[in-house]
């Protein structure tokens, strides 16, 4: 069985945090991209997915892996504000770039979430060095498994895995 | 800086558990080998390393990754017995092959532990598809990092990572 | 050394959730009251204090212990809204009464937080069957310790501890 | 419904650790006694019950609460030795008195375990200040609940709860 190759579409973003300029996937060719979609009022996002995204950000070398957070406001629209997301990022001391998904005036699902056909939050998407989506998971993913998948995608490029704090052989 | 290539020496074993025949590293070429050295009276071995070894065993496909436990009796010799290790394996429901390191009549450090120059337990050793030692860690190693290293070693062989229960792209 | 007895003042509340009528401490004489002050953008509140408040609510008999949550909006005022708190309570499936502390037009600290001289969130306050404050803690409190203090306050009334699901002797 | 009062029988002990002299329950009147029965090859004993016993030991004042460990060798007799228990206590840095239950030549269940009708390990027994058994639990018990029960038993004596490191009101 083969799946058609699916290139990761660009994010449609209302506001970026923790980055001076918008992140373009087309500019990230050559790196593995980990996109962690979350929602600040989603318990599993806060307890599991956000800490894991932060661990991934701290574990891998920036030249190998780029972590991008995506706040997908697909419910509780009346409870959300940009100020709230900004305060959240500050309180949880997140350092990786985070995009606020662009609202969709035609319905509750924001544009990037719709474009990626995410089923909810947390969702985790892995994009390889060529821009192809290689994993699209909904719900919690364990560290060992996601670590293995990221490590394999890094290695595909023929480069060895450089960890931020490497362990000697 | 380059390190000399270090091939993983064969284990010197008093007794094997969970396997009908002795495991020879030379017979495991083509697979990544994860060797988890532990001691049943070492708290970090029991709380951290053994559950992690079991997770690795359950996560990766047997054709890609072989997990081997090594009980290194380097202290508390008077407290240890083969019956104790057997009961431990049964109670903790461990399913991967486990070797009892061969005692060394010349001193407290058993033969395999000495041969691998392990500093204590837990120790974790990664061997690539060609039999070369690629990681040699003492103490706890986090799941994300070890996952990445295993994933990269699997991928080096040119094969994509097959997880035991794979997540769809 | 003796401390002067300090009766727990009534809460000053903007909005109540999970209760049909305002909770008056004067009406709760005869019960131990556990007040858990939190803030939805405070990581320790969400990771530690709110789950603990929920466990306390589920562990003790309602005739012995009343749990009250207090959302103290003392920072991130621009990020907060009543709709956000309502969505939070729903998503985290909290069932105990929760008060939104009354804003203070003279400064950032809301009225109940000021009245109780809380230092921040999370804060935990224990009130005995006579309405006297018996514990006032800032930060995380471990379950064993808070369990012991609640158990002792229940017992002070001469009544034995009735747990929601009791364990037989 | 009423249960008959059941006084805690003395322990029948082969060897004591961490105490100069045998602990007699009759000498502990006036204190709450927490007896934690365990087995070194029982996973739940090691992962849950032993760390909890250590927390109880560290949390309560010695004048209020005495913690006693009981190693009940009711299975894996061939795997057990006194040297193993001694090494275990040293490696896990346990500081409370621990009794090795007296073997029973008539069967696998040692004498204290039989006398207390324990169903297995871990078991937790609470004895009040008068020597009466007030709780007899098999399996894991959560900290909040056991804390509440110990706190109530301390308070029954009319004394207020003195925690090892108390939190100010």
XYZ file of C-alpha atoms in Angstrom:
676
model
C 0.000 0.000 0.000
C 1.258 3.446 -0.799
C -0.037 6.798 0.292
C 0.215 9.751 -2.020
C 2.945 12.135 -0.966
C 1.467 15.054 0.897
C 3.456 18.249 1.126
C 2.848 20.331 4.226
C 0.942 23.470 3.270
C 2.014 26.811 4.686
C 0.398 27.972 7.905
C -2.210 30.705 7.778
C -1.489 32.818 10.806
C -3.097 35.738 12.574
C -0.184 36.491 14.935
C 3.245 35.007 15.603
C 4.926 34.851 19.015
C 8.575 34.154 19.839
C 9.772 34.990 16.348
C 10.638 38.226 14.609
C 9.316 37.119 11.267
C 6.671 34.643 10.024
C 7.926 31.083 9.701
C 7.587 29.745 6.162
C 7.786 25.988 5.719
C 9.329 26.589 2.318
C 12.220 28.292 4.110
C 12.664 25.326 6.417
C 13.555 22.756 3.762
C 16.488 20.751 5.029
C 15.092 20.681 8.560
C 12.600 18.398 10.217
C 9.590 20.416 11.391
C 7.540 19.396 14.412
C 4.220 21.195 14.546
C 2.373 20.968 17.853
C -1.213 22.161 17.635
C -2.795 23.055 20.957
C -5.544 24.998 22.641
C -5.040 26.666 26.016
C -8.316 25.358 27.458
C -7.675 21.762 26.317
C -6.402 19.748 29.328
C -4.332 17.253 27.311
C -2.687 20.089 25.379
C -1.525 21.721 28.580
C -0.621 18.616 30.589
C 1.025 16.594 27.832
C 1.529 18.182 24.421
C 2.987 21.567 25.371
C 5.587 20.093 27.800
C 6.517 17.539 25.126
C 6.934 20.255 22.474
C 9.193 22.126 24.871
C 11.245 18.952 25.484
C 11.609 18.385 21.731
C 12.720 21.998 21.339
C 15.341 21.545 24.056
C 16.557 18.117 22.909
C 17.342 18.556 19.235
C 19.800 20.840 17.491
C 18.074 23.819 15.811
C 19.745 22.974 12.518
C 18.032 19.592 12.536
C 14.611 20.245 14.050
C 12.341 23.294 14.112
C 9.463 23.222 16.586
C 6.397 25.328 15.822
C 3.412 25.656 18.125
C 0.005 26.314 16.585
C -2.823 27.625 18.719
C -5.939 26.292 17.032
C -8.964 28.130 18.403
C -11.616 25.758 17.169
C -13.885 25.977 20.226
C -14.418 28.382 23.137
C -14.019 31.302 20.747
C -15.707 33.655 23.224
C -13.227 32.603 25.933
C -10.131 33.252 23.863
C -8.093 36.359 23.298
C -4.649 37.101 21.921
C -3.731 38.594 25.300
C -4.545 35.259 26.918
C -2.257 33.355 24.548
C 0.495 35.898 25.122
C 0.199 35.529 28.906
C 0.131 31.738 28.559
C 3.365 31.699 26.551
C 5.004 33.934 29.127
C 3.817 31.953 32.172
C 4.808 28.581 30.707
C 8.139 30.049 29.543
C 7.795 28.643 26.041
C 10.646 29.654 23.780
C 9.761 28.139 20.417
C 7.792 30.044 17.749
C 4.030 29.892 18.208
C 1.426 30.801 15.625
C -2.133 31.840 16.336
C -4.182 30.136 13.657
C -6.127 32.510 11.419
C -9.830 32.666 12.276
C -12.237 31.500 9.649
C -15.239 33.718 9.211
C -17.109 30.910 7.531
C -17.046 28.640 10.582
C -15.480 27.670 13.894
C -12.435 25.827 12.496
C -9.517 28.181 11.844
C -7.757 28.096 8.484
C -4.584 26.124 9.250
C -6.459 23.540 11.257
C -8.866 23.096 8.361
C -6.123 22.995 5.770
C -4.348 20.243 7.714
C -7.623 18.418 8.471
C -6.790 18.221 12.177
C -9.376 16.374 14.260
C -8.823 18.453 17.408
C -6.102 19.266 19.904
C -3.508 18.198 20.687
C -2.348 17.269 17.188
C 1.229 16.630 16.205
C 2.569 16.819 12.677
C 6.018 15.822 11.478
C 7.356 17.279 8.262
C 10.516 15.850 6.729
C 13.494 17.707 5.274
C 11.766 17.824 1.898
C 8.551 19.351 3.232
C 6.517 16.137 3.172
C 4.089 15.333 5.998
C 5.270 12.095 7.585
C 3.140 11.890 10.688
C -0.222 13.350 11.608
C -1.342 12.296 15.078
C -4.317 13.301 17.205
C -4.019 12.954 20.992
C -1.046 12.132 23.191
C 2.035 10.548 21.589
C 4.661 8.985 23.791
C 8.197 10.367 23.909
C 9.962 7.180 22.853
C 7.904 6.826 19.695
C 8.029 10.463 18.640
C 11.726 10.541 19.454
C 12.278 7.553 17.161
C 10.335 9.137 14.337
C 12.164 12.450 14.608
C 15.518 10.681 14.855
C 14.734 8.691 11.702
C 13.692 11.800 9.779
C 16.877 13.586 10.769
C 18.921 10.599 9.681
C 17.161 10.339 6.320
C 19.033 13.395 5.229
C 22.199 11.379 5.612
C 23.212 13.466 8.600
C 23.826 11.949 11.976
C 21.643 13.035 14.861
C 23.095 15.968 16.763
C 21.394 16.321 20.101
C 21.513 19.612 21.961
C 23.402 17.943 24.779
C 24.856 14.857 23.202
C 25.803 11.670 25.014
C 29.151 10.252 24.102
C 29.477 6.883 22.438
C 37.748 14.852 16.627
C 37.173 11.250 15.739
C 36.755 8.260 17.991
C 38.112 4.920 16.958
C 35.339 2.578 15.905
C 34.506 0.226 18.723
C 32.821 -3.041 17.916
C 30.590 -4.434 20.641
C 32.226 -7.508 22.166
C 30.160 -10.605 22.809
C 28.538 -10.976 26.221
C 30.004 -13.404 28.718
C 27.007 -14.987 30.351
C 26.345 -17.350 33.232
C 22.640 -17.897 32.500
C 20.132 -16.653 29.939
C 16.449 -16.037 30.644
C 13.610 -15.546 28.155
C 15.506 -17.145 25.313
C 16.031 -20.711 24.210
C 19.568 -20.142 23.027
C 22.395 -17.714 23.874
C 22.191 -14.385 22.027
C 25.279 -13.728 19.902
C 25.837 -10.165 18.762
C 27.478 -11.529 15.658
C 24.144 -13.131 14.793
C 22.327 -9.830 15.261
C 24.080 -7.910 12.482
C 21.443 -5.986 10.598
C 19.586 -5.122 13.769
C 20.037 -2.341 16.271
C 20.799 -3.797 19.688
C 19.810 -2.051 22.907
C 21.604 -3.476 25.912
C 20.195 -2.431 29.285
C 22.484 -3.305 32.185
C 20.779 -3.396 35.571
C 20.974 -4.729 39.079
C 17.880 -5.755 41.035
C 18.912 -3.897 44.182
C 19.729 -0.653 42.333
C 16.776 1.752 42.750
C 17.307 3.627 39.457
C 17.541 0.334 37.563
C 14.157 -0.764 38.871
C 12.320 2.551 38.774
C 13.639 3.869 35.481
C 15.848 1.612 33.346
C 13.900 -1.633 33.408
C 10.517 0.000 32.566
C 12.262 1.900 29.753
C 13.832 -1.273 28.371
C 10.392 -2.872 28.379
C 8.926 0.151 26.547
C 11.681 -0.050 23.922
C 10.967 -3.750 23.522
C 7.268 -3.044 23.000
C 7.708 -0.027 20.713
C 10.047 -1.217 17.999
C 9.671 -4.005 15.483
C 11.780 -7.088 16.388
C 13.397 -7.031 12.946
C 14.749 -3.568 13.661
C 15.615 -3.608 17.345
C 16.708 -6.356 19.727
C 16.569 -5.555 23.440
C 18.884 -7.468 25.770
C 18.907 -7.068 29.534
C 22.154 -7.675 31.398
C 22.139 -8.295 35.131
C 25.499 -7.005 36.314
C 26.141 -8.263 39.828
C 28.974 -5.915 40.714
C 27.954 -5.321 44.344
C 25.785 -7.095 46.950
C 27.134 -10.443 45.785
C 26.023 -12.092 49.008
C 22.482 -10.794 48.503
C 22.113 -12.112 44.980
C 21.005 -15.457 43.629
C 19.889 -16.767 40.276
C 16.550 -17.673 41.861
C 16.096 -14.022 42.825
C 16.697 -12.829 39.263
C 14.318 -15.457 37.948
C 11.586 -14.363 40.353
C 12.245 -10.712 39.479
C 11.806 -11.354 35.733
C 8.596 -13.215 36.439
C 7.127 -10.588 38.800
C 7.963 -7.671 36.507
C 6.672 -9.630 33.500
C 9.736 -8.908 31.423
C 9.671 -10.583 28.036
C 12.981 -9.646 26.433
C 16.097 -11.844 26.723
C 18.081 -11.252 29.913
C 21.629 -12.363 30.579
C 23.192 -12.905 33.976
C 26.704 -11.562 33.639
C 29.444 -14.128 34.271
C 31.038 -13.780 37.710
C 34.687 -12.885 37.793
C 36.695 -14.864 40.284
C 39.424 -12.239 40.218
C 37.214 -9.465 41.570
C 33.723 -8.044 42.138
C 33.097 -6.798 38.566
C 31.596 -9.506 36.366
C 33.117 -10.213 32.973
C 30.750 -8.443 30.563
C 30.582 -5.361 32.721
C 34.358 -5.248 32.784
C 34.705 -5.908 29.075
C 32.334 -3.010 28.327
C 33.934 -0.777 30.971
C 30.565 0.046 32.517
C 30.709 2.464 35.435
C 27.703 1.002 37.262
C 23.992 0.441 36.809
C 21.906 1.374 35.028
C 23.987 1.505 31.861
C 22.591 1.605 28.368
C 24.472 0.621 25.250
C 23.377 1.054 21.651
C 24.915 -1.104 18.963
C 24.265 -0.306 15.311
C 23.390 -2.671 12.472
C 27.070 -3.245 11.843
C 27.909 -4.189 15.406
C 29.500 -0.890 16.355
C 28.870 0.677 19.783
C 27.213 4.037 19.196
C 26.143 5.019 22.685
C 27.358 4.081 26.134
C 25.454 5.881 28.882
C 25.559 5.562 32.652
C 22.453 6.606 34.609
C 18.963 7.525 33.461
C 18.443 8.497 29.810
C 15.227 10.187 28.795
C 12.819 8.536 26.380
C 12.836 11.287 23.781
C 16.610 11.210 23.423
C 17.020 7.456 23.376
C 14.083 7.195 20.986
C 15.805 9.629 18.625
C 19.064 7.721 18.744
C 17.412 4.369 18.117
C 15.320 5.838 15.319
C 18.424 7.254 13.663
C 20.280 3.945 13.913
C 17.372 2.086 12.361
C 17.226 4.604 9.557
C 20.949 4.392 8.861
C 20.366 0.997 7.365
C 18.284 2.718 4.739
C 15.140 1.193 6.125
C 12.283 3.280 7.397
C 11.272 2.939 11.019
C 8.624 0.295 11.600
C 7.040 0.719 14.986
C 5.248 -2.148 16.637
C 2.017 -0.211 16.584
C 2.596 2.366 13.896
C 0.920 5.757 13.696
C -0.409 6.700 10.303
C 0.980 9.643 8.376
C 3.814 31.040 71.291
C 0.171 31.515 70.485
C -1.444 33.057 67.459
C -4.619 35.078 67.826
C -7.633 33.176 66.550
C -8.475 34.301 63.045
C -11.987 33.711 61.751
C -12.295 33.210 58.020
C -13.946 36.265 56.480
C -16.693 35.793 53.904
C -15.687 35.708 50.256
C -16.395 38.725 48.074
C -17.493 37.253 44.785
C -18.319 38.522 41.330
C -19.759 35.266 39.973
C -20.299 31.750 41.307
C -20.045 28.573 39.246
C -21.266 25.069 40.093
C -23.663 26.305 42.767
C -27.188 27.669 42.644
C -26.609 30.118 45.459
C -23.648 31.980 46.940
C -21.680 29.975 49.514
C -21.580 31.668 52.894
C -18.933 30.473 55.328
C -21.325 31.321 58.154
C -23.669 28.694 56.731
C -20.901 26.104 56.641
C -20.230 25.970 60.385
C -19.889 22.343 61.374
C -17.975 21.523 58.223
C -14.322 21.798 57.381
C -13.853 24.174 54.459
C -10.998 23.788 51.982
C -10.503 26.909 49.882
C -8.270 26.483 46.837
C -7.272 29.783 45.255
C -6.053 29.526 41.674
C -5.512 31.379 38.450
C -6.023 29.752 35.046
C -2.748 31.063 33.614
C -0.693 29.972 36.640
C 1.099 26.681 35.758
C 1.259 25.332 39.330
C -2.448 26.047 39.831
C -3.361 23.985 36.784
C -0.830 21.165 37.174
C -1.034 20.695 40.934
C -3.616 22.670 42.904
C -6.729 22.150 40.799
C -6.279 18.352 40.487
C -5.653 18.212 44.247
C -8.796 20.231 44.997
C -10.750 17.829 42.817
C -9.254 14.836 44.671
C -10.167 16.385 48.032
C -13.699 16.957 46.747
C -13.962 13.314 45.679
C -12.345 11.824 48.784
C -14.261 13.349 51.689
C -17.922 13.158 52.578
C -19.779 16.405 51.770
C -21.081 16.588 55.335
C -17.497 16.767 56.585
C -15.652 18.811 54.000
C -16.735 21.560 51.613
C -14.324 22.429 48.807
C -14.493 25.926 47.328
C -12.372 27.115 44.422
C -11.494 30.796 44.212
C -10.267 32.281 40.969
C -8.038 35.157 42.040
C -7.371 37.375 39.030
C -4.433 39.290 40.447
C -2.406 39.463 37.238
C -3.062 39.104 33.487
C -6.283 41.101 33.908
C -6.401 41.845 30.202
C -6.111 38.143 29.398
C -8.962 37.060 31.635
C -12.677 36.834 31.043
C -15.569 35.162 32.776
C -16.179 33.152 29.615
C -12.650 31.784 29.885
C -13.188 30.637 33.474
C -16.498 29.059 32.526
C -14.863 27.141 29.662
C -12.011 26.089 31.957
C -14.389 24.650 34.555
C -16.219 22.754 31.847
C -13.094 21.371 30.150
C -11.494 20.265 33.427
C -14.833 18.794 34.586
C -14.647 20.477 37.964
C -17.707 19.833 40.084
C -17.089 21.822 43.271
C -18.317 25.422 43.726
C -15.966 28.011 42.275
C -16.030 31.734 42.995
C -14.649 34.449 40.776
C -13.029 36.889 43.161
C -14.486 40.398 43.044
C -12.300 42.856 41.124
C -10.886 45.745 43.096
C -11.089 49.057 41.326
C -8.374 50.456 43.579
C -5.699 48.007 42.400
C -4.815 44.666 40.806
C -5.501 42.444 43.845
C -9.137 41.344 43.987
C -11.106 41.742 47.200
C -11.089 38.225 48.660
C -7.417 37.716 47.878
C -6.650 40.981 49.655
C -8.906 40.212 52.601
C -7.147 36.871 53.109
C -3.706 38.382 52.498
C -2.843 35.698 49.946
C 0.642 35.968 48.484
C -0.261 34.528 45.085
C -1.621 31.361 43.514
C -1.985 28.589 44.283
C -3.016 29.237 47.886
C -4.786 26.776 50.102
C -6.784 27.692 53.179
C -8.284 25.324 55.733
C -11.172 26.527 57.898
C -12.278 24.404 60.827
C -15.829 23.503 61.906
C -15.996 26.692 63.959
C -14.989 28.996 61.119
C -11.414 29.526 62.246
C -8.564 29.614 59.708
C -6.206 26.747 60.549
C -3.896 26.682 57.569
C -2.889 29.268 55.015
C -0.346 27.932 52.522
C 1.161 29.418 49.405
C 2.440 27.053 46.719
C 2.120 23.306 46.345
C 1.131 21.223 49.392
C 1.581 17.472 49.314
C -1.386 15.153 49.570
C -0.219 13.284 52.651
C 0.196 16.448 54.680
C -3.024 18.146 53.588
C -4.872 14.859 54.075
C -3.575 14.663 57.650
C -4.607 18.217 58.409
C -8.093 17.767 56.975
C -8.485 14.451 58.787
C -7.510 16.062 62.077
C -9.941 18.957 61.592
C -12.774 16.562 60.838
C -11.937 14.555 63.921
C -11.792 17.621 66.165
C -15.533 17.841 65.973
C -15.654 14.516 67.761
C -16.854 12.840 64.614
C -14.959 10.056 62.974
C -13.708 10.539 59.441
C -16.198 9.390 56.826
C -14.492 8.977 53.511
C -16.510 8.934 50.327
C -15.401 5.372 49.677
C -14.286 4.054 53.000
C -11.778 1.275 53.541
C -12.781 -1.423 55.968
C -10.852 -2.102 59.175
C -23.366 -2.222 61.943
C -20.534 -2.533 64.378
C -17.325 -4.453 64.111
C -15.798 -6.093 67.129
C -12.771 -4.193 68.391
C -9.620 -5.884 67.184
C -6.397 -5.226 69.056
C -3.222 -5.409 66.974
C -1.275 -8.531 67.933
C 2.465 -8.301 68.445
C 4.693 -9.005 65.477
C 6.563 -12.288 65.301
C 9.938 -11.382 63.945
C 13.031 -13.197 62.761
C 15.297 -10.130 62.460
C 14.891 -6.387 63.010
C 16.642 -3.692 60.966
C 17.051 0.001 61.771
C 16.328 -0.478 65.457
C 18.465 -1.492 68.403
C 15.709 -3.404 70.098
C 12.533 -5.217 69.001
C 9.507 -2.970 68.618
C 6.635 -3.996 70.895
C 3.204 -2.648 70.032
C 2.402 -2.704 73.742
C 5.213 -0.182 74.231
C 3.792 2.067 71.527
C 0.475 2.838 73.215
C -0.162 6.527 72.860
C 1.166 6.569 69.325
C -0.452 5.807 66.010
C 1.329 2.879 64.357
C 1.527 2.527 60.574
C 2.594 -0.946 59.539
C 3.631 -1.323 55.907
C 3.949 -4.936 54.809
C 6.011 -5.479 51.684
C 8.031 -7.956 49.692
C 11.141 -6.959 47.755
C 10.123 -8.824 44.611
C 6.580 -7.381 44.580
C 6.483 -4.513 42.032
C 3.711 -2.526 43.776
C 5.530 -2.786 47.095
C 8.648 -1.228 45.614
C 7.053 1.346 43.330
C 4.279 2.534 45.636
C 4.151 1.222 49.196
C 7.765 1.632 50.275
C 8.080 5.240 49.019
C 4.767 6.027 50.745
C 5.941 4.492 54.030
C 9.071 6.611 53.800
C 6.955 9.751 53.174
C 4.773 8.942 56.196
C 7.903 8.484 58.280
C 9.231 11.868 57.156
C 5.939 13.746 57.461
C 4.726 12.979 60.969
C 6.308 13.672 64.329
C 7.798 10.523 65.915
C 5.793 11.130 69.087
C 2.597 10.869 67.075
C 3.303 8.217 64.483
C 5.577 5.164 64.416
C 6.190 3.574 61.035
C 7.134 -0.110 60.946
C 7.998 -2.011 57.800
C 7.268 -5.732 57.672
C 8.914 -7.918 55.079
C 6.455 -10.728 54.511
C 8.169 -13.535 52.632
C 5.071 -15.417 51.540
C 6.317 -16.365 48.067
C 9.678 -16.682 46.301
C 11.165 -18.228 49.436
C 14.062 -19.654 47.468
C 14.853 -16.200 46.055
C 14.960 -14.466 49.417
C 17.742 -14.016 51.915
C 18.345 -11.789 54.903
C 21.375 -10.352 53.113
C 19.092 -9.281 50.262
C 16.730 -7.446 52.600
C 19.653 -5.772 54.291
C 21.061 -4.584 50.961
C 17.609 -3.409 49.889
C 17.173 -1.277 53.020
C 20.601 0.228 52.469
C 20.126 0.970 48.770
C 16.674 2.531 49.258
C 17.959 4.487 52.264
C 15.040 3.464 54.455
C 15.328 4.803 57.985
C 12.282 3.389 59.776
C 12.359 0.071 61.683
C 11.811 -2.962 59.484
C 10.940 -6.448 60.664
C 11.568 -9.659 58.794
C 8.486 -11.746 59.411
C 9.160 -15.069 61.150
C 9.088 -18.036 58.763
C 6.402 -20.608 59.361
C 7.616 -24.156 59.107
C 4.062 -25.346 58.600
C 3.560 -23.441 55.352
C 4.544 -20.575 53.061
C 2.795 -17.774 54.990
C 5.040 -16.315 57.705
C 3.704 -15.908 61.220
C 2.888 -12.192 61.415
C 1.264 -12.185 58.004
C -0.883 -15.115 59.064
C -1.722 -13.598 62.419
C -2.908 -10.400 60.727
C -4.688 -12.325 57.963
C -2.999 -10.261 55.261
C -4.033 -11.128 51.717
C -0.688 -10.251 50.145
C 1.660 -7.345 49.655
C 1.548 -4.451 49.883
C -0.705 -4.326 52.954
C -1.118 -1.306 55.190
C -2.363 -1.453 58.754
C -3.222 1.482 61.003
C -3.227 0.991 64.759
C -4.649 3.720 66.973
C -3.209 5.122 70.199
C -4.980 2.417 72.172
C -3.587 -0.454 70.122
C -6.741 -1.099 68.103
C -6.539 -1.930 64.378
C -8.405 0.802 62.527
C -7.480 0.103 58.928
C -6.346 -2.998 57.109
C -5.835 -2.391 53.396
C -4.475 -4.596 50.627
C -2.950 -2.887 47.602
C -2.141 0.738 46.895
C -3.729 3.417 49.105
C -3.617 7.032 47.989
C -1.762 9.619 50.032
C -4.716 11.940 50.608
C -6.834 9.181 52.089
C -4.152 7.625 54.264
C -3.087 11.093 55.374
C -6.659 11.843 56.461
C -6.936 8.598 58.387
C -3.627 9.087 60.171
C -4.484 12.714 60.946
C -7.799 11.672 62.438
C -6.192 8.972 64.588
C -3.629 11.435 65.899
C -6.365 13.901 66.707
C -8.486 11.286 68.524
C -6.051 11.395 71.356
C -7.045 15.006 71.881
C -3.673 16.141 70.645
C -3.308 18.406 67.663
C -1.377 17.148 64.664
C 2.301 17.999 64.821
C 3.888 17.596 61.450
C 7.605 17.198 61.139
C 7.797 20.422 59.189
C 4.599 22.239 60.049
C 2.899 24.874 57.923
C 1.849 27.992 59.784
C -1.785 29.055 60.027
